[in-house]
XYZ file of N, CA and C in Angstrom:
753
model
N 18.789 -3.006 -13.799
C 19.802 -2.509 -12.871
C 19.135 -2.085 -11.558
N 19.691 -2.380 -10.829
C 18.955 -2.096 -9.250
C 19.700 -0.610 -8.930
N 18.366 -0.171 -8.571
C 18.586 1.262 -8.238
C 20.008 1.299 -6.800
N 20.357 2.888 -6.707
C 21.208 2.920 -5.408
C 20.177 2.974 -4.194
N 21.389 2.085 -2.952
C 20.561 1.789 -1.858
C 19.772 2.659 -1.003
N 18.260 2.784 -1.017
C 17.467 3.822 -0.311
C 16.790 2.972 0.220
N 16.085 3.943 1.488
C 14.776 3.122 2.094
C 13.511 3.011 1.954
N 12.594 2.065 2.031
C 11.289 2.096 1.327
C 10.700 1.736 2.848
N 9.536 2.394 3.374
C 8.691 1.575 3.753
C 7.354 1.355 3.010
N 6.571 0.005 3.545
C 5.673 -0.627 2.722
C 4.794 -1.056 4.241
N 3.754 -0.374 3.693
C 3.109 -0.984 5.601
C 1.893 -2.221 4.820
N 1.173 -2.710 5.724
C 0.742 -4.092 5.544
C 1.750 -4.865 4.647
N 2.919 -5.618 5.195
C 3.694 -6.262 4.180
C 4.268 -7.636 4.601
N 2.968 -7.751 5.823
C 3.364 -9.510 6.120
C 2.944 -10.458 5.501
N 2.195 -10.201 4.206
C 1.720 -11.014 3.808
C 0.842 -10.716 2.122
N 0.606 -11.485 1.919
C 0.229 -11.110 0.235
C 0.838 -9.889 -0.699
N -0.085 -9.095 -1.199
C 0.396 -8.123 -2.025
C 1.641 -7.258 -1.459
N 1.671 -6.825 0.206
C 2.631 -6.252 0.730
C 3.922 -6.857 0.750
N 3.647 -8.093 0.882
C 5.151 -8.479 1.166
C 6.047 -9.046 -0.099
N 4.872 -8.978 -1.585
C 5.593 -8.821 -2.848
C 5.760 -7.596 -3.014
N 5.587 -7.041 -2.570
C 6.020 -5.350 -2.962
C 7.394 -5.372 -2.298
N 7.390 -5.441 -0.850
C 8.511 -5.361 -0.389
C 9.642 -6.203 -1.096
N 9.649 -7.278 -1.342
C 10.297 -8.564 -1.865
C 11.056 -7.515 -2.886
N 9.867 -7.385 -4.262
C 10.353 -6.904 -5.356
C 11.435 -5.472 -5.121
N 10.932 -4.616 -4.460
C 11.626 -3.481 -3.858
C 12.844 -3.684 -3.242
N 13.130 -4.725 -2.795
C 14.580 -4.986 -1.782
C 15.250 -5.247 -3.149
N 14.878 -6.000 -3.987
C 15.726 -6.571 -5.242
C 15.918 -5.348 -6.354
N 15.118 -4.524 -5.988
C 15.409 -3.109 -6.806
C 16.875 -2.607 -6.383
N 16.896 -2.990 -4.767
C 17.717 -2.216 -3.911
C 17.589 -1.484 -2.750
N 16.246 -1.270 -2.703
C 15.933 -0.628 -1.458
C 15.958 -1.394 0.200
N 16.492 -0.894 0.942
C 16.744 -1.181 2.051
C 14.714 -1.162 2.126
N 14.458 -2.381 3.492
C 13.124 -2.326 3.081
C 12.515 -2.445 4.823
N 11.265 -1.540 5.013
C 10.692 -1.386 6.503
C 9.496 -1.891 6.014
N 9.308 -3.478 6.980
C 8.399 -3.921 6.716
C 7.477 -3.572 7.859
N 6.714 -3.478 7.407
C 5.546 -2.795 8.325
C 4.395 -4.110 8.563
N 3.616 -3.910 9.935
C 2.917 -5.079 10.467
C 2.373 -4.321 11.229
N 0.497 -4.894 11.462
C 0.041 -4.427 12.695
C 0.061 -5.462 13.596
N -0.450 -6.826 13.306
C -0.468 -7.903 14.407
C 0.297 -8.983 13.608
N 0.277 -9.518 12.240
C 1.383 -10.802 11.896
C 2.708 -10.525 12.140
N 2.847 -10.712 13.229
C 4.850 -10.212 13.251
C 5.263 -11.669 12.711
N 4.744 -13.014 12.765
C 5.623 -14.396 11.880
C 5.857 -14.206 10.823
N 4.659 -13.306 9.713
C 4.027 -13.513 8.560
C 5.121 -11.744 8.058
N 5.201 -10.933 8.833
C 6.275 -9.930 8.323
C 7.575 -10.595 8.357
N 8.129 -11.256 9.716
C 9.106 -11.740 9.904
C 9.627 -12.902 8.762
N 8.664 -13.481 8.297
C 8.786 -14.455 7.075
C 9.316 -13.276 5.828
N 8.773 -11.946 5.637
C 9.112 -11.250 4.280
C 10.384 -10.986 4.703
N 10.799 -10.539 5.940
C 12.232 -10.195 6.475
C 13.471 -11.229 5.502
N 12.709 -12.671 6.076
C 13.965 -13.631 6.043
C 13.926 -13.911 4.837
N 12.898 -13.891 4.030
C 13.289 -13.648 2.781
C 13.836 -12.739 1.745
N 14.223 -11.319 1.918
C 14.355 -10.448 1.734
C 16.077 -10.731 2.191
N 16.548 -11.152 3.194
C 17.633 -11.243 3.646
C 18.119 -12.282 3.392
N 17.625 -13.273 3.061
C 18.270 -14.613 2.081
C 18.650 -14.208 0.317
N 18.420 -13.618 0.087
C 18.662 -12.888 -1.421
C 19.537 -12.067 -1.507
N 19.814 -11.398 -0.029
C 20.748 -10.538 -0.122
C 20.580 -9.022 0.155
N 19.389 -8.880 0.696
C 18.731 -7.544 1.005
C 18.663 -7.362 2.241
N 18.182 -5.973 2.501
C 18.002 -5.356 3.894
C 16.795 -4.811 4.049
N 16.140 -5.724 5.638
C 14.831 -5.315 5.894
C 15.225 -5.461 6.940
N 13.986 -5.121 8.239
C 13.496 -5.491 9.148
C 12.567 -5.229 9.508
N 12.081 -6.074 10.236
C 10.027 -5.283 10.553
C 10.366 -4.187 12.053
N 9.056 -3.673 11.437
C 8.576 -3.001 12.261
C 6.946 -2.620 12.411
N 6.505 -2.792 13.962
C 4.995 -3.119 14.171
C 4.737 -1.275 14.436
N 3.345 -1.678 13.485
C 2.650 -0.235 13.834
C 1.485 -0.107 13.002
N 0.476 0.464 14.061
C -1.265 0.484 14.165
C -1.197 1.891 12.711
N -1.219 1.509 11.823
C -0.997 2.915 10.778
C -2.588 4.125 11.307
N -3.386 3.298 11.809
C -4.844 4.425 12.512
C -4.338 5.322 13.300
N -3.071 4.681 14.300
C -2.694 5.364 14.937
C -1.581 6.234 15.430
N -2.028 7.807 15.365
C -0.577 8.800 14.530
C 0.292 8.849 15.644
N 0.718 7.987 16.482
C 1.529 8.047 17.266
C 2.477 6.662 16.410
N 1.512 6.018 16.812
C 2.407 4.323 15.566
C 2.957 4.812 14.723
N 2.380 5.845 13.514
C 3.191 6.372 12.597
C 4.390 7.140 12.547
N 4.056 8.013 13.635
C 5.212 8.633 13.472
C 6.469 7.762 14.565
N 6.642 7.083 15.219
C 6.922 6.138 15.253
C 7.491 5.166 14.623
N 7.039 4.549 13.362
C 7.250 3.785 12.271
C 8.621 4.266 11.561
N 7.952 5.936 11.470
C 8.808 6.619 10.438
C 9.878 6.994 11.276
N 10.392 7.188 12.667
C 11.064 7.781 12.620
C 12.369 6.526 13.381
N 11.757 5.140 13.357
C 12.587 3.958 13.581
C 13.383 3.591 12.250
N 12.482 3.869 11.552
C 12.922 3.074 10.162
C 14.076 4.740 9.521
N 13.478 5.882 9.751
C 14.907 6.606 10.092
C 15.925 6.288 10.459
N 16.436 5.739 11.595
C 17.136 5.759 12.671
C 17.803 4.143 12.128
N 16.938 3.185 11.268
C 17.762 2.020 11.097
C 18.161 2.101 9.611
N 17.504 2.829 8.674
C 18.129 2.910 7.248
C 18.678 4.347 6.237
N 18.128 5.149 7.069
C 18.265 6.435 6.549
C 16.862 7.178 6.200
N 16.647 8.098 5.820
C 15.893 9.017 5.586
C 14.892 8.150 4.300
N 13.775 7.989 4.624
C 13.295 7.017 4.014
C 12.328 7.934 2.159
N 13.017 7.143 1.358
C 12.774 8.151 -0.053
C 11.312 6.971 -1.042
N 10.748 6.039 -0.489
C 9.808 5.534 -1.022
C 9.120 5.220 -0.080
N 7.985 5.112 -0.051
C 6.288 4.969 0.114
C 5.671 4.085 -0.153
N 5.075 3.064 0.083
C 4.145 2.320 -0.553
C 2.752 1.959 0.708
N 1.792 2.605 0.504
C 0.628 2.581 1.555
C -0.236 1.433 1.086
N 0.324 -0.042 1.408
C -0.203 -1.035 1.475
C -1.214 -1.502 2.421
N -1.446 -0.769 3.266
C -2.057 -1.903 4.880
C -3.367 -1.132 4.192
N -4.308 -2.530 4.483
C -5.542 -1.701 4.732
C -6.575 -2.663 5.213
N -7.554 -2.752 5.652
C -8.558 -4.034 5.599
C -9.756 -3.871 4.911
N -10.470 -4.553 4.856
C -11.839 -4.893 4.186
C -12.945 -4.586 5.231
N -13.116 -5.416 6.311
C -14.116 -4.685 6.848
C -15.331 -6.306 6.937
N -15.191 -6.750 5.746
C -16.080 -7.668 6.158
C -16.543 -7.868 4.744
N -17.551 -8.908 4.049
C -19.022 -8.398 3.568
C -19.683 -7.860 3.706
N -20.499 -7.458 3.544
C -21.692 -6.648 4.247
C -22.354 -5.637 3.341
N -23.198 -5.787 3.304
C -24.265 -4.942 2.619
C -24.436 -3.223 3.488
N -24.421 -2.015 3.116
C -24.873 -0.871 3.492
C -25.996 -0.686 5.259
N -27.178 -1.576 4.585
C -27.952 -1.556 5.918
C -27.394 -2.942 6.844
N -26.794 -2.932 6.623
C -26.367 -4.184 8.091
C -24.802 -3.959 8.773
N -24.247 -2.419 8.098
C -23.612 -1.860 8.686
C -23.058 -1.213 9.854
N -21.819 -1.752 10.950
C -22.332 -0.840 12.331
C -21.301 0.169 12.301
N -21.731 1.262 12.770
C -20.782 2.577 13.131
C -19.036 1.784 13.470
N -19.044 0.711 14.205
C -17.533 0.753 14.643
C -17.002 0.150 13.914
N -17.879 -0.775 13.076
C -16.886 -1.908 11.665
C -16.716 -0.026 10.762
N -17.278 0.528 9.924
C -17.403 2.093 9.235
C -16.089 2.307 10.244
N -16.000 2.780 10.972
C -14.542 3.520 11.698
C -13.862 2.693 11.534
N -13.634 1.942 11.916
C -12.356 1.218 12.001
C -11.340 0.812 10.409
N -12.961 0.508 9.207
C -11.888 0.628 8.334
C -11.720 1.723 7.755
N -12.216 3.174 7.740
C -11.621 4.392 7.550
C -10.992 4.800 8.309
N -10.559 4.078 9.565
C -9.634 4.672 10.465
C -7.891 4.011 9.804
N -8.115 2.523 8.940
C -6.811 2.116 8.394
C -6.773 2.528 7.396
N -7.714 2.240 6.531
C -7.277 2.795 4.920
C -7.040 4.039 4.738
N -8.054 4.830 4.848
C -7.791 6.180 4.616
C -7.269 7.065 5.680
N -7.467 7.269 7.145
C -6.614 8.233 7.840
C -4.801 7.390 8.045
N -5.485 6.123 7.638
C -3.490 5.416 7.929
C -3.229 6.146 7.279
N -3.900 5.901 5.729
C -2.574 6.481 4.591
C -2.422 7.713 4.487
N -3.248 8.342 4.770
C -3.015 10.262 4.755
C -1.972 10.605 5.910
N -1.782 9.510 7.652
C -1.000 9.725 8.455
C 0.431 9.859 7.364
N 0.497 8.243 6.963
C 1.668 8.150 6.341
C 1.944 8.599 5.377
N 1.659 9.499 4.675
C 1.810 10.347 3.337
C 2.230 11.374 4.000
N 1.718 11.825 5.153
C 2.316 13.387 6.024
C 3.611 13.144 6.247
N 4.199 12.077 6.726
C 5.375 11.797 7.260
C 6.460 11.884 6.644
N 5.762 10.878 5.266
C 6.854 10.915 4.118
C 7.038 11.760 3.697
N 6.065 13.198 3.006
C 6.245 14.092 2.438
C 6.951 15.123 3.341
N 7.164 15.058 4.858
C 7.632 15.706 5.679
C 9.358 15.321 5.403
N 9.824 14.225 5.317
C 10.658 13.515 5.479
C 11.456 14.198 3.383
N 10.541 13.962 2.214
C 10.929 13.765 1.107
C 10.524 15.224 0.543
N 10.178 16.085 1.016
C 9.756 17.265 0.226
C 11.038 18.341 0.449
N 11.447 18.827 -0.690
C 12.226 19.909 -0.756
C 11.965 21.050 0.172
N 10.953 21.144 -0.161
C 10.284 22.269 1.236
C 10.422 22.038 2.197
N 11.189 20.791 2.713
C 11.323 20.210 4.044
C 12.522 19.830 3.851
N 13.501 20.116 3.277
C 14.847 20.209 3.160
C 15.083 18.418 2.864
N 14.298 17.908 2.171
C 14.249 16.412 1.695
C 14.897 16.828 0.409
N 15.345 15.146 -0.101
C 15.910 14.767 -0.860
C 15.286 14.107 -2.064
N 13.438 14.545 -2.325
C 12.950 13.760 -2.940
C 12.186 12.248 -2.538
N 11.297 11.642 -3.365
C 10.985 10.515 -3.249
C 9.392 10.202 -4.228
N 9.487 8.931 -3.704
C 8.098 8.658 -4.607
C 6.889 7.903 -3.235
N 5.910 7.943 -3.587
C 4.470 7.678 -2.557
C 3.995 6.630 -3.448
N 3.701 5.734 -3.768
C 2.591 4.899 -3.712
C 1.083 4.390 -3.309
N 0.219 4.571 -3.516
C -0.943 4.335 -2.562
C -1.489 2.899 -3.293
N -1.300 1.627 -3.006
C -2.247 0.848 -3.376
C -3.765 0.808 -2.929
N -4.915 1.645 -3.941
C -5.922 1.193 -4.187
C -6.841 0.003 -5.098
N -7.710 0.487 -5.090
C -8.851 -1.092 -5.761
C -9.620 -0.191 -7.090
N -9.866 -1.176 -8.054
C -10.664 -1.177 -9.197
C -11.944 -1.031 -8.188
N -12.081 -1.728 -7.171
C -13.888 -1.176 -6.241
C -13.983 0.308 -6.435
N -13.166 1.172 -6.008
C -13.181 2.284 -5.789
C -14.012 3.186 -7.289
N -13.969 2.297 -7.989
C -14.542 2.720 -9.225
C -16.402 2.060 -9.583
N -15.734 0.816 -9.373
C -16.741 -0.189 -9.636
C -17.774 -0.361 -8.025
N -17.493 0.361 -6.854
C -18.296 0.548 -6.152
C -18.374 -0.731 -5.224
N -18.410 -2.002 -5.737
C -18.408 -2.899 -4.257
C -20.139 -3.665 -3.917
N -20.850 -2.796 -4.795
C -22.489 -3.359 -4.258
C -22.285 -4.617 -4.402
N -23.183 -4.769 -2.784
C -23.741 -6.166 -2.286
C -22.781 -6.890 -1.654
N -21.441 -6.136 -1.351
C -20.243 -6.844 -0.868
C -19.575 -5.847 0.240
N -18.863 -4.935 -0.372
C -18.080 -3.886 0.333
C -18.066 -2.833 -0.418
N -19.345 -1.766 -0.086
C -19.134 -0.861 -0.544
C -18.330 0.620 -0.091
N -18.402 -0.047 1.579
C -17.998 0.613 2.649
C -15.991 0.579 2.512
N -15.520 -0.595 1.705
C -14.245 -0.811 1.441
C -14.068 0.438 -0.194
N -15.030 -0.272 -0.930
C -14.332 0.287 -2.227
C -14.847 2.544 -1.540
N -15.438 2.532 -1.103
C -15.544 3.697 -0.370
C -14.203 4.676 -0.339
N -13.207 3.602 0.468
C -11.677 3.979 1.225
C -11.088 4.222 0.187
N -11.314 3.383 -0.972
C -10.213 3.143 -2.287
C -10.513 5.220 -2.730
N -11.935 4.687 -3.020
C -12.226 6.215 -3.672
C -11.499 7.169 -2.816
N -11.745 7.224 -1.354
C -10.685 8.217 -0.925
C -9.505 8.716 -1.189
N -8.986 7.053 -0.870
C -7.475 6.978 -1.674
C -6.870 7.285 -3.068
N -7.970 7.073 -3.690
C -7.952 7.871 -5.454
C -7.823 8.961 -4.917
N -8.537 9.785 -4.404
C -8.604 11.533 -4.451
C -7.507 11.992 -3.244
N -7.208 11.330 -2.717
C -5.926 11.430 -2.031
C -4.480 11.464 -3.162
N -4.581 10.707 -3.747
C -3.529 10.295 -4.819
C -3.327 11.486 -5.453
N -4.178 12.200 -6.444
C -4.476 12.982 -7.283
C -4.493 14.454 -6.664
N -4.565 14.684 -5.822
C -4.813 15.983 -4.896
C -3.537 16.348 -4.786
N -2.879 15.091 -3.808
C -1.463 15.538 -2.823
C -0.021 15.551 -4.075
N -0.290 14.597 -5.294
C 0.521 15.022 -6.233
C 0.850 16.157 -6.930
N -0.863 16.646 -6.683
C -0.674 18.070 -7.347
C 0.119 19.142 -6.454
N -0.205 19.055 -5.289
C 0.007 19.489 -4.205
C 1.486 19.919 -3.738
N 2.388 18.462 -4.212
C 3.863 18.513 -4.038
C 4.343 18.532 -4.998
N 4.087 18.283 -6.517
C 4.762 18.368 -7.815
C 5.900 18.890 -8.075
N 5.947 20.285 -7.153
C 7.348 20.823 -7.567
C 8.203 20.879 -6.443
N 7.677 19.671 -5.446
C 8.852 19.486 -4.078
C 9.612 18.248 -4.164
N 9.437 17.460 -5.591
C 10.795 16.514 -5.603
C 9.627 15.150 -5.600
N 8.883 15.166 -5.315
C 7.976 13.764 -4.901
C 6.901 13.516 -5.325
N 7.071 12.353 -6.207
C 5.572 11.945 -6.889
C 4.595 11.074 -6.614
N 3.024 11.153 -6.789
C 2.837 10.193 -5.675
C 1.942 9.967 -6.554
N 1.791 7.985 -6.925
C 0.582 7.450 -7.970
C -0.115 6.275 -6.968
N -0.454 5.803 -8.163
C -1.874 4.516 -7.237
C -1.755 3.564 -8.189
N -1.980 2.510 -7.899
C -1.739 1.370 -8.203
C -3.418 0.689 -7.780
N -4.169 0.784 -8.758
C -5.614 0.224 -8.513
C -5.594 -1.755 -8.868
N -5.738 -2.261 -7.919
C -5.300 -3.499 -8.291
C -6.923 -3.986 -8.227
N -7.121 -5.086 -9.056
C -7.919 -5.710 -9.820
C -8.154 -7.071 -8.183
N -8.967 -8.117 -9.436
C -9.260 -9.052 -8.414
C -7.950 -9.721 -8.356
N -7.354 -10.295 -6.974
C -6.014 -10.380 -7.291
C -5.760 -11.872 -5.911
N -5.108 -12.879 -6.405
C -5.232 -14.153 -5.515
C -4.413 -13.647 -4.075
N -4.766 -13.562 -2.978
C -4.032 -13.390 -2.118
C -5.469 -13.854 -0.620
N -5.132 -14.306 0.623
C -5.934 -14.518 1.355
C -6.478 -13.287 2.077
N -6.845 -12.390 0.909
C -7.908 -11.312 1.667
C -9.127 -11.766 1.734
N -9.250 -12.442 0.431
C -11.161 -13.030 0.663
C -11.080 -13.906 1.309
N -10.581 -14.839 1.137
C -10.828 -16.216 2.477
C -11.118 -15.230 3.887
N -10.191 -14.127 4.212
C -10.038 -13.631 5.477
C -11.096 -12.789 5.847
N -11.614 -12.369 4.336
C -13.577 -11.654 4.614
C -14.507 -12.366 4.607
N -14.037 -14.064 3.803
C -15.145 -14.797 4.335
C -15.905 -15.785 3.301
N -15.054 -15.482 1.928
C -15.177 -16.295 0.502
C -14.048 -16.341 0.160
N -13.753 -17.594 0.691
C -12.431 -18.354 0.094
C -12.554 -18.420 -1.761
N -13.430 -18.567 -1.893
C -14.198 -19.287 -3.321
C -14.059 -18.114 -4.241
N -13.891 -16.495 -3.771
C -14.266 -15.627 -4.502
C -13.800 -15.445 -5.828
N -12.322 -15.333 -6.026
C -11.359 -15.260 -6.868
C -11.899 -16.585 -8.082
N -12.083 -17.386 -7.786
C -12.331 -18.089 -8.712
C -13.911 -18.411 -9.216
N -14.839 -18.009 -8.636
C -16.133 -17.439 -9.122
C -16.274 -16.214 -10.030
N -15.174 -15.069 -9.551
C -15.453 -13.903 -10.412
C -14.298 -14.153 -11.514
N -14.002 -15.288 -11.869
C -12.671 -15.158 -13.106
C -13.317 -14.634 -14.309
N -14.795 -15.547 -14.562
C -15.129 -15.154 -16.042
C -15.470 -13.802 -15.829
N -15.470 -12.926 -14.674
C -15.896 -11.863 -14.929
C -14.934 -10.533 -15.696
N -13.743 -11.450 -15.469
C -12.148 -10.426 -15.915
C -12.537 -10.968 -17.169
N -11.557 -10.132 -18.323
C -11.497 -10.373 -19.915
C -10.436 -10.904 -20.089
N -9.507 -10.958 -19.079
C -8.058 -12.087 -19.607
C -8.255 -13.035 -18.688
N -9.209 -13.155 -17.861
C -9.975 -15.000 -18.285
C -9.212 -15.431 -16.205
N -8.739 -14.419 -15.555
C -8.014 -15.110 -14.454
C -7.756 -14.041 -13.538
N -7.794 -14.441 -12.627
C -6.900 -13.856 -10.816
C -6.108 -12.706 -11.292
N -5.746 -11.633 -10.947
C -4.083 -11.384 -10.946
C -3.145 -12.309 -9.446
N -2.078 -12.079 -9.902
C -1.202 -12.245 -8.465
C -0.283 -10.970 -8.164
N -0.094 -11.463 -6.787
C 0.676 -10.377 -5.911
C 1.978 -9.701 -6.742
N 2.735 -10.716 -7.455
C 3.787 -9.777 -7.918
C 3.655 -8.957 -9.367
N 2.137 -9.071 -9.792
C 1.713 -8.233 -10.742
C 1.513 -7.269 -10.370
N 1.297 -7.038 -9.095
C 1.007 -5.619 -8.664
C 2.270 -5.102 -7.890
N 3.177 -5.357 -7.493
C 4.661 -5.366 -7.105
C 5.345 -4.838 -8.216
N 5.309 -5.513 -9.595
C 5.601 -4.999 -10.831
C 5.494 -3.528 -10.859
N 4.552 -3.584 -11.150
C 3.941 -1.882 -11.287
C 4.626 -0.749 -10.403
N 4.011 -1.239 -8.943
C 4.825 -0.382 -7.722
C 6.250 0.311 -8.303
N 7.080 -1.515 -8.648
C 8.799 -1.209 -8.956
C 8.785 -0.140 -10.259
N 8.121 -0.163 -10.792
C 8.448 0.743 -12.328
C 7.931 2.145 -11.790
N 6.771 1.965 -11.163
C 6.332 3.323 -10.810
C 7.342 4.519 -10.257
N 8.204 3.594 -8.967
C 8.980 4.639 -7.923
C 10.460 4.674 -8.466
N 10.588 3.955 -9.780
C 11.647 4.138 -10.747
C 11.839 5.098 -11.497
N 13.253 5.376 -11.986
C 13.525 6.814 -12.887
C 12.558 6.937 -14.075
N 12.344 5.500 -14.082
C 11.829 5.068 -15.860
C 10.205 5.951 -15.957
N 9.858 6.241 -14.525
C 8.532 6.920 -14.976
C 8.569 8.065 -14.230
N 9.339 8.506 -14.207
C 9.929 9.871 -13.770
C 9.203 11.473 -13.773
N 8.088 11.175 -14.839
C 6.973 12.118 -15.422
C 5.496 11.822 -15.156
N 5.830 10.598 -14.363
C 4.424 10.442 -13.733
C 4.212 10.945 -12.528
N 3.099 11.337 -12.453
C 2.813 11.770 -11.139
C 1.192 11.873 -11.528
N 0.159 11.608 -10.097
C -1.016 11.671 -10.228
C -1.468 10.866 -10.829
N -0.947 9.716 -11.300
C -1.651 8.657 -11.956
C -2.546 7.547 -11.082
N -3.520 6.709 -11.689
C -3.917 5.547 -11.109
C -4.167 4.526 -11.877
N -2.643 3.784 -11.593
C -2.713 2.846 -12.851
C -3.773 1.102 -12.506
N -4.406 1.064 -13.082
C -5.095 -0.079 -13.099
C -4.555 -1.676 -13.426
N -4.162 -2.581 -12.544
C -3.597 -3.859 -12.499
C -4.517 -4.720 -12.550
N -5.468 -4.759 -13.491
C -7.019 -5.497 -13.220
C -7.186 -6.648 -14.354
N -6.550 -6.726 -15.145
C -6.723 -7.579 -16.599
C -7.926 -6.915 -17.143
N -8.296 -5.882 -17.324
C -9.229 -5.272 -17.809
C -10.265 -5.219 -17.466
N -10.452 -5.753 -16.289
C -11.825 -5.540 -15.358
C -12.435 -3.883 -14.658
C-alpha cells in the first residue's frame, strides 16, 4: 500500500542509486525533490520518469557543500510540495583513486565538503523542518553510506570510505539526539553496487573484478538499495532508529 502523499527529498538523484531511490519513493507515494548538482538531463530523466507512472517530482539544483544551496533546496521544495517529512542524503562523490600519499588538500576538501558537511547541512534542515521541537510533524532521515566506511578503502579511497565513517557516526549520534522529537534517522551501508560511480573514478572494470570477492557471488543494483531506503522511512520499521543496515551480499 503506498503510503499518504508526503514529500521526500533525495539529493544526488540524477542518476544511479539516487534516482532509484527517488523512483521507488514516488511509487511509495511521496511527492519527490530531486536533487542535482550539475546533471540537470540525468535528474530531469528521474523527473519524467517518476511522472510517467503517475508521480510527483521535480528537480531541483543545489551544491549540498553549500549552506546557502541547502537551505535553498529545502525551502523550494517547501514552497512546491509541502513541508518535507523524508530525507534521503544520497549525493556524495568519491574523490578519485588515490592512495593516502598522493593526496592533495583540495581533492580532501572538496569531498568532505559533499559527503559529510552536505549531509550534516541537510540533516539540520530537515530536522528543523520534522522535529517536534520545531513544531514539525515528524519524519524519517536516511543517510546512504558504504560498507568502505568499515572496510576502510586501502589502496583505493580511503579518503572516501573516511566520509562514510563520518556518516556512520553522524547516523548514530543525531538519532539519539532526536529520538523523542518524532524523527528517525538510519543508514543504509551499501555494498559494491553496479552503477557508473567506478567507471566515473576511473575502473569501469571494478564491479566485476571484485564479484568473487562478495559471498553471494555478484554486484548489488541500485534498486536493492532503494528497497531498503522504502522499508526503512516506512511505518513497518517504525522502532528503528540508529541503525546501519548493510546492503552488501555479505561483503
Amino acid at each position: 500500500m503506498p503510503h499518504e502523499r508526503k514529500a521526500a527529498i533525495v539529493t544526488g538523484a540524477s542518476r544511479g542509486i539516487g534516482a532509484a531511490i527517488a523512483t521507488r519513493l514516488a511509487a511509495d507515494g511521496y511527492a519527490i525533490a530531486v536533487n542535482y548538482a550539475h546533471d540537470r538531463s540525468g535528474a530531469q530523466r528521474t523527473v519524467e520518469s517518476i511522472l510517467e507512472t503517475g508521480g510527483a517530482a521535480r528537480s531541483f539544483q543545489a551544491d549540498i557543500s553549500r549552506e546557502s544551496d541547502v537551505i535553498d533546496l529545502f525551502n523550494a521544495a517547501d514552497a512546491q510540495f509541502g513541508t518535507v517529512s523524508v530525507l534521503v542524503n544520497n549525493g556524495g562523490v568519491t574523490g578519485g583513486f588515490s592512495r593516502v600519499d598522493e593526496l592533495s588538500a583540495e581533492s580532501l576538501t572538496h569531498v568532505f565538503a559533499v559527503n559529510v558537511i552536505g549531509a550534516f547541512l541537510c540533516a539540520r534542515e530537515a530536522v528543523r523542518r520534522m522535529s517536534v521541537r520545531h513544531d514539525g510533524g515528524g519524519g524519517s532521515i536516511v543517510n546512504i553510506s558504504s560498507r568502505a566506511g568499515d572496510l576502510g578503502g586501502s589502496g583505493e579511497w580511503v579518503h572516501y570510505a573516511a566520509t562514510k565513517g563520518a556518516l556512520d557516526t553522524l547516523t548514530k549520534g543525531l538519532a539519539k539526539e532526536i529520538a523523542l522529537e518524532g524523527v528517525r534517522v538510519n543508514a543504509v551501508a551499501a555494498g559494491l553496487i553496479e552503477t557508473d560511480l567506478h567507471a566515473a573514478a576511473g575502473k569501469p572494470d571494478r564491479t566485476a573484478k571484485m564479484a568473487s570477492s562478495i559471498p553471494i557471488g555478484r554486484a548489488g543494483l541500485p534498486d536493492e538499495i532503494a528497497e531498503c531506503v522504502s522499508w526503512l522511512v516506512s511505518p513497518a520499521a517504525a522502532y528503528i532508529t540508529g541503525a546501519i543496515v548493510p546492503v552488501s551480499g555479505g561483503r
